[in-house]
DNA sequence: AGCTTGTACAAGTTATTGCTTGTACATCCG
DNA sequence: CGGATGTACAAGCAATAACTTGTACAAGCT
């Protein structure tokens, strides 16, 4: 019964804390559709390159980002599955939202018909 | 153009930060279906009453709790609508069917590509 | 009126966060 | 090779968070 090494969706804490910062959410917006090198991400902010690098570190550690090295650059992208804990949280506290989300999201898991 | 007084769903920051704590999530679980007095909430934790009161304060300020006074007690309950910002966040980043479809369409009709 | 109960407010402490500046590396390029 | 570029690591600092203990205060009970 060892823990699975893959950080599939560990503690919601890290994810939620990571998301609770506007800068970091902005980073996620930037990389949600395509990979971007750290420098280009940093260029979007008035923060220093290092500060942005630290934010990236937080996001990465929360499992929200994938990192790929290409030459001297590091390319980051949103790791969508890592939002699973948030979805779970939401569906735990907002059953209405569960229904809504199911309609929108869970196309692959058609629940047994109402009756 | 005054602000609307109702704290419908202010900054996602406060909500997310409030949610990023296990104790506070536990509180929300306790009051998600029925009102509970502060003391009864506090009784569920090893923390001091004051610590729990402070957590309640954070949740309340984030708009996640309603408070109702009854005699000497204060009854709290989850304010479900306040999770709206989280839902928005999720739908912004979650690659649900709709987004995928949209992405696919955009990919098939590429807007100004790389160059 | 006093005692007891339910709860918040206040101040102090320690750990954590978000930032800054400074520096160390790799990798590419001439 | 040596310099420029892209990026992370390191240390320091001020602000904030999560507690603790102590206290105030409003409501109810006898």
Coordinates of C-alpha atoms (C1' of nucleotides) in Angstrom, one line a residue:
Chain A
X1 CA 0.0 0.0 0.0
X2 CA 2.7 2.5 -0.8
X3 CA 1.6 5.9 -1.8
X4 CA 1.5 6.4 -5.5
X5 CA 4.3 8.5 -6.6
X6 CA 2.4 10.4 -9.2
X7 CA 1.2 13.7 -7.7
X8 CA -2.2 13.1 -9.3
X9 CA -4.1 15.2 -6.9
X10 CA -2.5 15.4 -3.5
X11 CA -3.7 17.7 -0.8
X12 CA -6.1 20.3 -1.9
X13 CA -4.3 22.7 0.3
X14 CA -1.4 23.3 -1.9
X15 CA -3.6 23.7 -4.9
X16 CA -6.0 26.1 -3.2
X17 CA -3.2 28.1 -1.7
X18 CA -1.5 28.4 -5.0
X19 CA -4.7 29.6 -6.7
X20 CA -5.3 32.1 -4.0
X21 CA -2.9 34.6 -5.5
X22 CA -3.8 36.8 -8.4
X23 CA -0.3 36.7 -9.9
X24 CA -0.4 33.0 -10.0
X25 CA -3.8 32.8 -11.5
X26 CA -2.6 35.2 -14.2
X27 CA 0.3 32.8 -14.8
X28 CA -2.1 30.0 -15.2
X29 CA -4.1 32.0 -17.7
X30 CA -1.1 32.5 -19.7
X31 CA -0.1 28.9 -20.0
X32 CA -3.5 27.3 -20.0
X33 CA -3.6 26.9 -23.8
X34 CA 0.0 26.7 -24.7
X35 CA 3.4 26.3 -23.2
X36 CA 5.3 29.4 -22.5
X37 CA 9.0 29.9 -21.4
X38 CA 9.5 31.3 -18.0
X39 CA 11.0 34.5 -19.4
X40 CA 7.9 35.3 -21.4
X41 CA 5.7 34.7 -18.5
X42 CA 7.8 37.0 -16.4
X43 CA 7.6 39.7 -19.0
X44 CA 3.9 39.9 -18.4
X45 CA 4.5 41.2 -14.9
X46 CA 6.0 44.2 -13.3
X47 CA 7.5 41.8 -10.8
X48 CA 11.1 40.8 -11.1
X49 CA 12.0 37.7 -13.0
X50 CA 12.9 36.0 -9.7
X51 CA 9.6 36.7 -8.1
X52 CA 7.8 35.2 -11.0
X53 CA 10.1 32.3 -10.9
X54 CA 9.1 31.8 -7.3
X55 CA 5.4 31.9 -8.2
X56 CA 6.1 29.3 -10.9
X57 CA 7.8 27.2 -8.2
X58 CA 4.7 27.4 -6.1
X59 CA 2.5 26.4 -8.9
X60 CA 4.8 23.6 -10.0
X61 CA 4.9 22.2 -6.5
X62 CA 1.2 22.3 -6.2
X63 CA 1.2 20.2 -9.4
X64 CA -0.5 22.9 -11.4
X65 CA 2.3 23.2 -14.0
X66 CA 4.2 20.9 -16.2
X67 CA 7.8 21.8 -16.9
X68 CA 9.7 20.9 -20.0
X69 CA 13.3 22.0 -20.7
X70 CA 14.3 23.0 -24.2
X71 CA 17.8 24.2 -24.4
X72 CA 18.2 27.0 -22.0
X73 CA 14.5 27.7 -21.7
X74 CA 12.0 26.1 -19.5
X75 CA 8.5 25.8 -20.9
X76 CA 5.5 25.6 -18.6
X77 CA 1.9 24.7 -19.2
X78 CA -1.1 24.2 -17.1
X79 CA -1.7 20.7 -15.8
X80 CA -5.4 20.6 -16.0
X81 CA -5.9 17.4 -14.0
X82 CA -4.4 19.1 -11.0
X83 CA -7.6 21.1 -10.7
X84 CA -9.5 18.0 -9.7
X85 CA -9.3 18.7 -6.0
X86 CA -11.0 22.0 -6.6
X87 CA -13.7 20.4 -8.6
X88 CA -14.2 17.9 -5.8
X89 CA -14.4 20.7 -3.2
X90 CA -16.9 22.5 -5.3
X91 CA -19.1 19.5 -5.8
X92 CA -18.9 18.7 -2.1
X93 CA -20.1 22.1 -1.0
X94 CA -22.3 23.1 -3.9
X95 CA -24.4 20.1 -5.0
X96 CA -26.2 22.3 -7.4
X97 CA -22.9 23.0 -9.0
X98 CA -22.3 19.4 -9.3
X99 CA -25.3 19.0 -11.4
X100 CA -24.3 21.9 -13.5
X101 CA -20.8 20.7 -13.9
X102 CA -21.9 17.3 -14.7
X103 CA -23.8 18.7 -17.5
X104 CA -20.9 20.6 -18.7
X105 CA -18.0 18.4 -17.9
X106 CA -18.8 14.8 -17.2
X107 CA -19.7 13.9 -20.7
X108 CA -17.6 10.8 -20.2
X109 CA -19.4 9.6 -17.1
X110 CA -23.1 9.5 -17.9
X111 CA -24.8 8.9 -14.6
X112 CA -27.6 6.5 -14.2
X113 CA -30.8 8.1 -15.4
X114 CA -32.8 9.7 -12.6
X115 CA -34.9 6.6 -12.1
Chain B
X1 CA -22.3 53.7 -10.0
X2 CA -22.1 52.9 -6.4
X3 CA -20.9 49.5 -5.3
X4 CA -23.6 47.0 -4.7
X5 CA -23.8 46.5 -1.0
X6 CA -24.5 42.8 -1.2
X7 CA -21.3 40.9 -0.9
X8 CA -22.4 38.7 -3.7
X9 CA -19.1 37.4 -4.8
X10 CA -16.3 39.8 -4.3
X11 CA -12.6 38.9 -4.9
X12 CA -11.9 35.3 -5.5
X13 CA -8.8 35.9 -3.3
X14 CA -10.6 35.9 0.0
X15 CA -12.7 32.9 -0.9
X16 CA -9.8 30.9 -2.1
X17 CA -7.5 31.8 0.8
X18 CA -10.3 30.9 3.2
X19 CA -10.8 27.6 1.5
X20 CA -7.1 26.8 1.6
X21 CA -7.2 25.8 5.2
X22 CA -8.3 22.3 6.4
X23 CA -9.8 23.6 9.6
X24 CA -11.9 26.1 7.7
X25 CA -13.0 23.5 5.2
X26 CA -14.0 21.3 8.1
X27 CA -16.1 24.1 9.5
X28 CA -17.8 24.5 6.2
X29 CA -18.6 20.8 6.1
X30 CA -20.2 21.1 9.5
X31 CA -22.5 24.0 8.5
X32 CA -23.2 23.1 4.9
X33 CA -26.5 21.5 5.7
X34 CA -27.7 23.2 8.8
X35 CA -26.9 26.1 11.0
X36 CA -24.7 25.5 13.9
X37 CA -23.8 27.6 16.9
X38 CA -20.2 28.7 17.2
X39 CA -19.6 26.7 20.3
X40 CA -20.7 23.5 18.7
X41 CA -18.4 24.1 15.8
X42 CA -15.6 24.8 18.1
X43 CA -16.3 21.5 20.0
X44 CA -15.3 19.6 16.9
X45 CA -11.7 20.8 17.1
X46 CA -8.8 20.5 19.4
X47 CA -8.2 24.1 18.8
X48 CA -9.2 26.7 21.4
X49 CA -12.6 28.3 21.1
X50 CA -11.0 31.5 20.1
X51 CA -9.0 30.0 17.3
X52 CA -12.1 28.5 15.9
X53 CA -13.8 31.9 16.3
X54 CA -11.1 33.4 14.3
X55 CA -11.5 30.9 11.5
X56 CA -15.2 31.6 11.5
X57 CA -14.3 35.3 11.1
X58 CA -12.1 34.6 8.1
X59 CA -14.9 32.5 6.5
X60 CA -17.5 35.2 7.3
X61 CA -15.4 37.9 5.9
X62 CA -14.9 35.9 2.7
X63 CA -18.6 35.8 2.5
X64 CA -18.7 32.0 3.0
X65 CA -20.9 32.1 6.1
X66 CA -24.1 33.6 7.2
X67 CA -24.4 34.6 10.8
X68 CA -27.7 34.7 12.8
X69 CA -27.9 35.7 16.4
X70 CA -30.2 33.8 18.6
X71 CA -30.0 34.8 22.2
X72 CA -26.5 34.4 23.3
X73 CA -25.6 32.1 20.5
X74 CA -24.5 32.8 17.0
X75 CA -25.6 30.4 14.4
X76 CA -23.6 30.0 11.2
X77 CA -24.3 28.4 7.9
X78 CA -22.6 28.0 4.6
X79 CA -23.6 30.6 2.1
X80 CA -23.5 28.5 -1.0
X81 CA -23.6 31.3 -3.5
X82 CA -20.3 32.6 -2.2
X83 CA -18.6 29.6 -4.0
X84 CA -19.5 31.2 -7.3
X85 CA -16.0 32.6 -7.8
X86 CA -14.6 29.1 -7.4
X87 CA -17.0 27.8 -9.9
X88 CA -15.9 30.6 -12.3
X89 CA -12.3 29.8 -11.7
X90 CA -12.8 26.2 -12.4
X91 CA -14.8 26.8 -15.5
X92 CA -12.1 29.1 -16.7
X93 CA -9.4 26.6 -16.4
X94 CA -11.0 23.2 -16.5
X95 CA -10.7 21.6 -19.9
X96 CA -14.3 20.5 -20.0
X97 CA -16.0 19.3 -23.0
X98 CA -17.1 22.7 -24.1
X99 CA -13.7 24.1 -23.8
X100 CA -12.2 21.2 -25.6
X101 CA -14.6 21.7 -28.4
X102 CA -13.9 25.3 -28.6
X103 CA -10.2 24.6 -28.6
X104 CA -10.6 22.0 -31.3
X105 CA -12.5 24.5 -33.3
X106 CA -9.9 27.2 -32.8
X107 CA -7.2 24.7 -33.7
X108 CA -9.0 23.9 -36.9
X109 CA -9.4 27.5 -37.7
X110 CA -6.2 28.9 -36.4
X111 CA -6.2 32.5 -35.7
X112 CA -3.0 34.3 -36.6
X113 CA -0.7 31.4 -36.1
X114 CA 2.9 31.7 -34.9
X115 CA 3.9 34.1 -37.6
Chain C
dA1 C1' -28.7 41.4 41.6
dG2 C1' -25.2 38.2 40.9
dC3 C1' -23.3 33.8 38.7
dT4 C1' -22.8 31.1 34.6
dT5 C1' -22.7 30.4 29.7
dG6 C1' -21.7 31.6 24.8
dT7 C1' -19.0 34.1 22.2
dA8 C1' -16.0 37.8 20.3
dC9 C1' -12.1 41.1 20.8
dA10 C1' -7.1 42.1 22.0
dA11 C1' -2.4 41.6 22.3
dG12 C1' 1.6 38.8 21.9
dT13 C1' 4.4 35.0 19.5
dT14 C1' 6.1 32.2 15.9
dA15 C1' 5.9 30.4 11.2
dT16 C1' 5.1 31.4 6.5
dT17 C1' 4.5 34.3 2.5
dG18 C1' 5.8 37.5 -1.2
dC19 C1' 9.0 40.2 -2.4
dT20 C1' 13.9 42.1 -3.2
dT21 C1' 18.9 42.0 -4.5
dG22 C1' 22.7 39.2 -5.5
dT23 C1' 24.7 35.1 -7.6
dA24 C1' 25.4 30.6 -9.9
dC25 C1' 24.7 27.8 -13.7
dA26 C1' 23.7 26.0 -18.1
dT27 C1' 23.3 26.7 -23.0
dC28 C1' 23.8 29.1 -27.2
dC29 C1' 26.6 32.1 -30.3
dG30 C1' 30.6 34.5 -32.4
Chain D
dC1 C1' 37.3 30.0 -25.9
dG2 C1' 34.7 33.9 -23.8
dG3 C1' 30.6 36.7 -23.6
dA4 C1' 25.5 37.0 -23.6
dT5 C1' 21.1 35.0 -22.5
dG6 C1' 17.6 32.3 -19.8
dT7 C1' 16.7 30.8 -15.7
dA8 C1' 16.9 29.1 -10.8
dC9 C1' 18.9 29.2 -6.2
dA10 C1' 20.0 31.9 -1.8
dA11 C1' 19.6 35.0 1.8
dG12 C1' 17.3 38.8 3.9
dC13 C1' 13.2 41.6 5.1
dA14 C1' 8.5 43.3 6.0
dA15 C1' 3.8 41.9 6.1
dT16 C1' 0.5 38.5 7.2
dA17 C1' -1.3 34.2 9.1
dA18 C1' -2.4 30.9 12.7
dC19 C1' -2.2 30.2 17.0
dT20 C1' -2.1 31.1 22.3
dT21 C1' -3.7 33.3 26.7
dG22 C1' -6.3 36.8 28.8
dT23 C1' -10.5 39.6 29.0
dA24 C1' -14.9 41.9 27.9
dC25 C1' -19.6 41.6 27.4
dA26 C1' -24.3 40.3 26.4
dA27 C1' -28.1 36.9 27.6
dG28 C1' -30.2 33.7 30.4
dC29 C1' -31.0 31.5 35.2
dT30 C1' -31.8 31.4 40.1

